[in-house]
mmCIF file of C-alpha atoms in Angstrom:
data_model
loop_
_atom_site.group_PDB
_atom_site.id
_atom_site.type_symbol
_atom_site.label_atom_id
_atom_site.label_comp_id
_atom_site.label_asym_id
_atom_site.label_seq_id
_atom_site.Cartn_x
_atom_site.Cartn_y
_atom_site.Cartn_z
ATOM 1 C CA UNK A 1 0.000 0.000 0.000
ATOM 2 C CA UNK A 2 1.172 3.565 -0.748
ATOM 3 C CA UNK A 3 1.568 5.010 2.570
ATOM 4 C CA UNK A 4 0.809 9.193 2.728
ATOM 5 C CA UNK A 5 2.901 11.701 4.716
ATOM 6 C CA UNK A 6 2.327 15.530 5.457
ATOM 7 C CA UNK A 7 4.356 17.783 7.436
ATOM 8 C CA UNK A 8 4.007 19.876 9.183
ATOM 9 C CA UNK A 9 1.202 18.230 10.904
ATOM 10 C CA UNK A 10 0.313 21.596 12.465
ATOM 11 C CA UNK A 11 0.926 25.770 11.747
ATOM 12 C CA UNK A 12 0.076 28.717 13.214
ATOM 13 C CA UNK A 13 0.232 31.454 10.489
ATOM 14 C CA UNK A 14 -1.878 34.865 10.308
ATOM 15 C CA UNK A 15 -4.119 36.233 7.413
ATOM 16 C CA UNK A 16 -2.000 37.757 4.653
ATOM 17 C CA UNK A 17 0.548 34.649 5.354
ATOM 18 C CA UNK A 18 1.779 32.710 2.964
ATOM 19 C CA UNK A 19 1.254 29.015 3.552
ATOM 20 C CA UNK A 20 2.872 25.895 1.879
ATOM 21 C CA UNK A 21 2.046 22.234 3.033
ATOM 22 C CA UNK A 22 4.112 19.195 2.083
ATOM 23 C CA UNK A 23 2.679 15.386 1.421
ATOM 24 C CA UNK A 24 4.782 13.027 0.237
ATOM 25 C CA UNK A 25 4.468 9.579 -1.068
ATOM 26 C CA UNK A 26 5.993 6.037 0.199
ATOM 27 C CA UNK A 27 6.203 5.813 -3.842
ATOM 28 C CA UNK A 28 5.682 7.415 -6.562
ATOM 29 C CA UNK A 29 2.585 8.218 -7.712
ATOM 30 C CA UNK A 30 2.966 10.562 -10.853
ATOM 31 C CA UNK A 31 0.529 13.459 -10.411
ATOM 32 C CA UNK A 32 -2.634 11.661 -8.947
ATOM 33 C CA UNK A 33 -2.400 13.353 -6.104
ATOM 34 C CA UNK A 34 -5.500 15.777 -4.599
ATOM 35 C CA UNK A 35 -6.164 18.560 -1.862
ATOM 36 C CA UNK A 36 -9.022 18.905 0.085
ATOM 37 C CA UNK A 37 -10.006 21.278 2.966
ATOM 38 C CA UNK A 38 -11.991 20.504 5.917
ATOM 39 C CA UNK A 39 -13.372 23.054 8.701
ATOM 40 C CA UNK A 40 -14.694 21.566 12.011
ATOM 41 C CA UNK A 41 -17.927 19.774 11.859
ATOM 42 C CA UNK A 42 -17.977 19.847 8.099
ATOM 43 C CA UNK A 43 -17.065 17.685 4.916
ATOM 44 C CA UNK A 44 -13.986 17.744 2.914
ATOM 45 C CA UNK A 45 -13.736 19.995 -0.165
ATOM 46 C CA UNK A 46 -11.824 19.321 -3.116
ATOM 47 C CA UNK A 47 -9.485 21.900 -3.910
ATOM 48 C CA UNK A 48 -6.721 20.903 -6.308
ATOM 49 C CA UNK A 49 -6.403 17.257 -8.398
ATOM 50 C CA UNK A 50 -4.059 16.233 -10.234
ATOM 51 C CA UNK A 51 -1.432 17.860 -8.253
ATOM 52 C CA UNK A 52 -1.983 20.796 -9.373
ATOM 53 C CA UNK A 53 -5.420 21.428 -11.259
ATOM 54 C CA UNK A 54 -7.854 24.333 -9.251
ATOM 55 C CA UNK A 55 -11.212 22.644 -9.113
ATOM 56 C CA UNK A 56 -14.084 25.189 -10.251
ATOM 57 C CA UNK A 57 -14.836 27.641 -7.660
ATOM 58 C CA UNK A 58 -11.631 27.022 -5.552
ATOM 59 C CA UNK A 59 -9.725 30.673 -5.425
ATOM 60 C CA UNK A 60 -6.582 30.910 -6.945
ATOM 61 C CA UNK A 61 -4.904 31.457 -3.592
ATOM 62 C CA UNK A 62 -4.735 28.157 -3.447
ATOM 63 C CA UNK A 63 -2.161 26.546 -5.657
ATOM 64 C CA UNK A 64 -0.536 22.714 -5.828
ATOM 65 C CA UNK A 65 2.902 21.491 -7.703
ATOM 66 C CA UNK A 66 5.015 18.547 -7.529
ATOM 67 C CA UNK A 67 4.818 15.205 -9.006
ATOM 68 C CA UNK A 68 6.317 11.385 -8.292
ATOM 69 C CA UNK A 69 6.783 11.121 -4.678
ATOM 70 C CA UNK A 70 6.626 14.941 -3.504
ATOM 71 C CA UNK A 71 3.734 17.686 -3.373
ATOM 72 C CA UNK A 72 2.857 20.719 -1.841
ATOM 73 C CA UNK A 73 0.238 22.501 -1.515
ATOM 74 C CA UNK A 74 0.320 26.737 -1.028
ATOM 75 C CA UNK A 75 -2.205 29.411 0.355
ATOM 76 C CA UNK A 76 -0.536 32.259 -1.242
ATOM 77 C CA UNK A 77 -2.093 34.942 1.426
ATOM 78 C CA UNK A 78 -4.072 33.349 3.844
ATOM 79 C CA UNK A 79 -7.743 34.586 4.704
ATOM 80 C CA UNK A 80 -9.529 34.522 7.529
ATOM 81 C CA UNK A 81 -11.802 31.223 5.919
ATOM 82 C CA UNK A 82 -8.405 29.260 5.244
ATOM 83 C CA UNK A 83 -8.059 27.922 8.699
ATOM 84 C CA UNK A 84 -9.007 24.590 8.425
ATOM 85 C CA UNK A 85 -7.160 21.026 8.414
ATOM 86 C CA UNK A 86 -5.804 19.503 4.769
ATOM 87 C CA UNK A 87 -5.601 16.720 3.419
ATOM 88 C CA UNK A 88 -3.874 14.821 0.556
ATOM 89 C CA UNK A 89 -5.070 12.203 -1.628
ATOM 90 C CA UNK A 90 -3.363 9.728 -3.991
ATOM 91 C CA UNK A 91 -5.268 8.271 -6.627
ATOM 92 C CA UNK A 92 -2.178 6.207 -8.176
ATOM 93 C CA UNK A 93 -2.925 3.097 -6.263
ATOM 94 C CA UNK A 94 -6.736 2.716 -7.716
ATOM 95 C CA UNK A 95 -9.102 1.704 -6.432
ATOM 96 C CA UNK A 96 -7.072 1.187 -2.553
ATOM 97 C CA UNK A 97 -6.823 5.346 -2.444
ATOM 98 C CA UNK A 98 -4.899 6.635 0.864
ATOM 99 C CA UNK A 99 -5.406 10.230 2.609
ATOM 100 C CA UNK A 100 -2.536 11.693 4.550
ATOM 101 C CA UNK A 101 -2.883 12.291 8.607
ATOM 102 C CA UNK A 102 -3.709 15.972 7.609
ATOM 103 C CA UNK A 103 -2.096 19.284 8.396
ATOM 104 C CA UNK A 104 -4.017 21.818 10.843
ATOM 105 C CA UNK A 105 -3.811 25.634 10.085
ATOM 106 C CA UNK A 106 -4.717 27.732 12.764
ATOM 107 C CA UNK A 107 -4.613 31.935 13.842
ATOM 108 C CA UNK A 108 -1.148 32.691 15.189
ATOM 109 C CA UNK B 1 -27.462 22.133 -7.249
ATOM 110 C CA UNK B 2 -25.400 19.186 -6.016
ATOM 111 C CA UNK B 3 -26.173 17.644 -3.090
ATOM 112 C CA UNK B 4 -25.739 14.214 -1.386
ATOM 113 C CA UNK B 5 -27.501 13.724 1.833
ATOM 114 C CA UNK B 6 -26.535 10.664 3.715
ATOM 115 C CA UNK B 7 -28.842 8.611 6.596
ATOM 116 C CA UNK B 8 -29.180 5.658 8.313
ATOM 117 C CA UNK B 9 -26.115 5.979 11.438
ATOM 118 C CA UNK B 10 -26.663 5.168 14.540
ATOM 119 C CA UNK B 11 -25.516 2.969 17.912
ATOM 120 C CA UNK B 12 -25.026 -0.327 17.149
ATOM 121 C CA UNK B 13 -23.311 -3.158 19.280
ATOM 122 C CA UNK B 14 -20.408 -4.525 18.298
ATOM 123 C CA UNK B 15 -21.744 -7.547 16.305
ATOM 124 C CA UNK B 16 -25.024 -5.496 14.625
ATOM 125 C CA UNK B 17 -25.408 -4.421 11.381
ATOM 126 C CA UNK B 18 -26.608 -1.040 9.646
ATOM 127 C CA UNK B 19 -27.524 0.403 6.476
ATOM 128 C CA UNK B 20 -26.568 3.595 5.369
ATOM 129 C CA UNK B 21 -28.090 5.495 2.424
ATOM 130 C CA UNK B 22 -27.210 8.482 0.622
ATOM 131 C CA UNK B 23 -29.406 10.455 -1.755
ATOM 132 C CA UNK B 24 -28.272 12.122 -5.038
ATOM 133 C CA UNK B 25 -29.703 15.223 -6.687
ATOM 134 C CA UNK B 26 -28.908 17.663 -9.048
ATOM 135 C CA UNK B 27 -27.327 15.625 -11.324
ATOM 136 C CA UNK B 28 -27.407 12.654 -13.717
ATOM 137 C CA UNK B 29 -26.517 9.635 -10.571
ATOM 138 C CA UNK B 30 -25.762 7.050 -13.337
ATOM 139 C CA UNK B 31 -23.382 8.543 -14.688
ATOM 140 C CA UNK B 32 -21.147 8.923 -11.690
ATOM 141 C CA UNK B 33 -19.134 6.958 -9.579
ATOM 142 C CA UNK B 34 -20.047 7.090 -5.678
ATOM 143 C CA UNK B 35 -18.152 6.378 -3.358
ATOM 144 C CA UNK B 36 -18.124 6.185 1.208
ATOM 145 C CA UNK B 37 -15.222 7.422 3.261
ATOM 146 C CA UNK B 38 -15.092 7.368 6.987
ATOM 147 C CA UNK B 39 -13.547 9.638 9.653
ATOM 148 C CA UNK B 40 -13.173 8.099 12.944
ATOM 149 C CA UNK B 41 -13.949 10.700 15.604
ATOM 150 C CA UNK B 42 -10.840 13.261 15.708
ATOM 151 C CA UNK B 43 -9.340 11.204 13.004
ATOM 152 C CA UNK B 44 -8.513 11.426 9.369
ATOM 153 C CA UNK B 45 -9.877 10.146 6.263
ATOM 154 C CA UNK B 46 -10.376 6.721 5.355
ATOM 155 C CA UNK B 47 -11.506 5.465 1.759
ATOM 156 C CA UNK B 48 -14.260 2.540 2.424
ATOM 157 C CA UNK B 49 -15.516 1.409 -0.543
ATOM 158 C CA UNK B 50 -16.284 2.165 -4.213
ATOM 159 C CA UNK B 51 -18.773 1.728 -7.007
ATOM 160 C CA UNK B 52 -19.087 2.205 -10.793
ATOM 161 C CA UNK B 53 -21.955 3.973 -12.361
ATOM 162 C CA UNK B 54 -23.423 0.575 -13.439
ATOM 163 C CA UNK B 55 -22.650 -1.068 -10.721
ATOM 164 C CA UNK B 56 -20.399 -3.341 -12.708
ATOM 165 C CA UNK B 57 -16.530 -2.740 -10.758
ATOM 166 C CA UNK B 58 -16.726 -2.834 -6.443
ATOM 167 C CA UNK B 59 -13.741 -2.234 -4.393
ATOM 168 C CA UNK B 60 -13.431 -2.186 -0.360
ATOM 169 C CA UNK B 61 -10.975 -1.555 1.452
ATOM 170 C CA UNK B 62 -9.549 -4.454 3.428
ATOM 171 C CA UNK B 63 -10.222 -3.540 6.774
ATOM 172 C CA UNK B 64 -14.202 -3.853 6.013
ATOM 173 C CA UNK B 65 -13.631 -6.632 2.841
ATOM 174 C CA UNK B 66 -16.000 -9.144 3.794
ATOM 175 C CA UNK B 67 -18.032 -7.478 5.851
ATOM 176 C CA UNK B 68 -19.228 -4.705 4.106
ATOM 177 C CA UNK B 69 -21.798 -4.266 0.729
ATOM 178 C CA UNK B 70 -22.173 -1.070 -1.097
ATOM 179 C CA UNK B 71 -24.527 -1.074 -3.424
ATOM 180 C CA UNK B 72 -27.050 2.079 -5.879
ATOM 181 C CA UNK B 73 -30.182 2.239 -7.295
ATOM 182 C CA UNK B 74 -29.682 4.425 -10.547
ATOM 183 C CA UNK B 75 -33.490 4.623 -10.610
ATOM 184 C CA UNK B 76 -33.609 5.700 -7.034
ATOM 185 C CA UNK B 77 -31.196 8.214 -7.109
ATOM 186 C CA UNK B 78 -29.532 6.500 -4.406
ATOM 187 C CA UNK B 79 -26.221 4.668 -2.795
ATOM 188 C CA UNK B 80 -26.495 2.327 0.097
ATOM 189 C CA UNK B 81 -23.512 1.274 2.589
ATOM 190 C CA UNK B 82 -25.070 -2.300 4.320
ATOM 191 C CA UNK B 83 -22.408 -2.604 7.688
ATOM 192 C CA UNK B 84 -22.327 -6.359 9.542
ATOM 193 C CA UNK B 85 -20.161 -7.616 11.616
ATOM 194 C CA UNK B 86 -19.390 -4.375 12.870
ATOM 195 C CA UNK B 87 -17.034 -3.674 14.972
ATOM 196 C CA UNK B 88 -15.709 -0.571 17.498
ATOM 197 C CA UNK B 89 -13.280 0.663 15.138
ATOM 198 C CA UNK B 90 -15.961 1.224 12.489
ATOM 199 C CA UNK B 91 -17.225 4.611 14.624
ATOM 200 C CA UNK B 92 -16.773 7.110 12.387
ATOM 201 C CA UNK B 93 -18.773 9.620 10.251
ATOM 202 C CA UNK B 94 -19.464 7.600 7.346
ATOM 203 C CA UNK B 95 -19.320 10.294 3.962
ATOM 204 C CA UNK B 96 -20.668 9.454 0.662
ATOM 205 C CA UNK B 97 -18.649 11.107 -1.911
ATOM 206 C CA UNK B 98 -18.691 11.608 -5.485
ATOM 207 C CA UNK B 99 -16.134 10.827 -8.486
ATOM 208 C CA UNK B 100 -14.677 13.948 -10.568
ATOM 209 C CA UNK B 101 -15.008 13.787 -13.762
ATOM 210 C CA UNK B 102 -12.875 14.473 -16.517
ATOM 211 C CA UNK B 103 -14.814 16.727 -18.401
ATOM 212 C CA UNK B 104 -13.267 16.006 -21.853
ATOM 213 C CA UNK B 105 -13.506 11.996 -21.579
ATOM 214 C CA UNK B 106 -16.328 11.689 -18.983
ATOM 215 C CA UNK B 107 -13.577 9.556 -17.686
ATOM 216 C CA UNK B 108 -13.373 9.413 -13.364
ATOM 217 C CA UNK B 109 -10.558 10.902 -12.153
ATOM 218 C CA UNK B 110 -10.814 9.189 -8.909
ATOM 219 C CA UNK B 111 -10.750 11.943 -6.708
ATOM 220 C CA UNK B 112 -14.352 12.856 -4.569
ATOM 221 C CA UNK B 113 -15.493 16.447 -5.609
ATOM 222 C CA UNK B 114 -18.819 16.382 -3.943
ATOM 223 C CA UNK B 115 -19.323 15.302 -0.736
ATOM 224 C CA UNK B 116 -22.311 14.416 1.516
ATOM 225 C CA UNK B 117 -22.827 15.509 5.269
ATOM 226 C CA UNK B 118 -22.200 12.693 6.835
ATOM 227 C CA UNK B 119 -23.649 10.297 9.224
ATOM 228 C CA UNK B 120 -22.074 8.799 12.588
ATOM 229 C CA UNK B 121 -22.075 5.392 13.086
ATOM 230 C CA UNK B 122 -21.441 4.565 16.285
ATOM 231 C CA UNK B 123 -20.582 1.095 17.270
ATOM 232 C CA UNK B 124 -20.577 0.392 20.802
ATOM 233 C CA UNK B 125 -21.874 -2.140 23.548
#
């Protein structure tokens, strides 16, 4: 099984910040590799697939790169809505997908 | 407007069974790939089980192989989740989710761009 890291597992940043979250593979997995956002209470959102495709409606803040075995995913100024915990996804291993632990962004 | 709504959670002792069911609207079910994920309470993600718009390709994961069905109704609008043999590492919110598709192909992508509310399954004695 592909196994799914993200670091850091936690920041504290403030609004205007700029934000960049790692996930990395056990093995490469080309591109299929997706971002979602989650706030407290609610369900994930897709934000970027296909490391680093903007799904409609997702603002363009939000930005992904990387490919093979390492990602990341950046908030390019962070708004008060952005704190929330993120996940990645990798889609290489279909159908046996894996989610990272998830990274937690909260107000400095 | 998209929107999943799942039911059917509840307590259950370890042992029981459950069905969960999650309604589609707003757009054409059969064409889609559904899918459940779970989230154990303070917990991340966890990819349960998938099923082709036809219901012709079915993957679980192994930790509910066996014990686990998922199953749709294309003429229903809907996607069931039947639980036995449950266990207390099955409490979670259980998610239905839909595939993204690739808009040029109609291909899925394999990654889940709607998303239901969720329902918690609690499994406890």
């Amino acid at each position: 099984d592909i196994q799914m890291t993200q670091s850091p597992s936690s920041v504290s940043a403030s609004v205007g910040d700029r934000v960049t979250i790692t996930c990395r593979a056990s093995q490469g997995i080309s591109s299929w590799l997706a971002w979602y956002q989650q706030k407290p209470g609610k369900a994930p959102k897709l934000l970027i697939y296909a490391a680093s495709s903007l799904q409609s409606g997702v603002p363009s803040r939000f930005s992904g790169s990387g490919s093979g075995t390492d990602f990341t995913l950046t908030i390019s100024s962070l708004q008060p809505e952005d704190f929330a915990t993120y996940y990645c996804q990798q889609a290489n291993s279909f159908p046996l997908f894996t989610f990272g632990p998830g990274t937690k962004v909260d107000i400095k | 407007e998209v929107q999943l709504v799942e039911s059917g959670g509840g307590l259950v002792k370890p042992g029981g069974s459950l069905r969960l069911s999650c309604a589609a609207s707003g757009f054409t079910f059969s064409s889609y790939s559904m899918n459940w994920v779970r989230q154990a309470p303070g917990k991340g993600l966890e990819w349960v089980s998938s099923i082709s718009s036809s219901s012709s390709y079915i993957y679980y994961a192994d930790s509910v192989k066996g014990r686990f069905t998922i199953s749709r109704d294309n003429a229903k609008n809907s996607l069931y989740l039947q639980m036995n043999s449950l266990r207390a590492e099955d409490t979670a919110v259980y998610y239905c989710a839909r595939d993204l598709l690739d808009d040029s192909s109609g291909y899925s992508l394999y990654y889940f761009d709607y998303w239901g509310q969720g329902t918690l399954v609690t499994v406890s004695s």
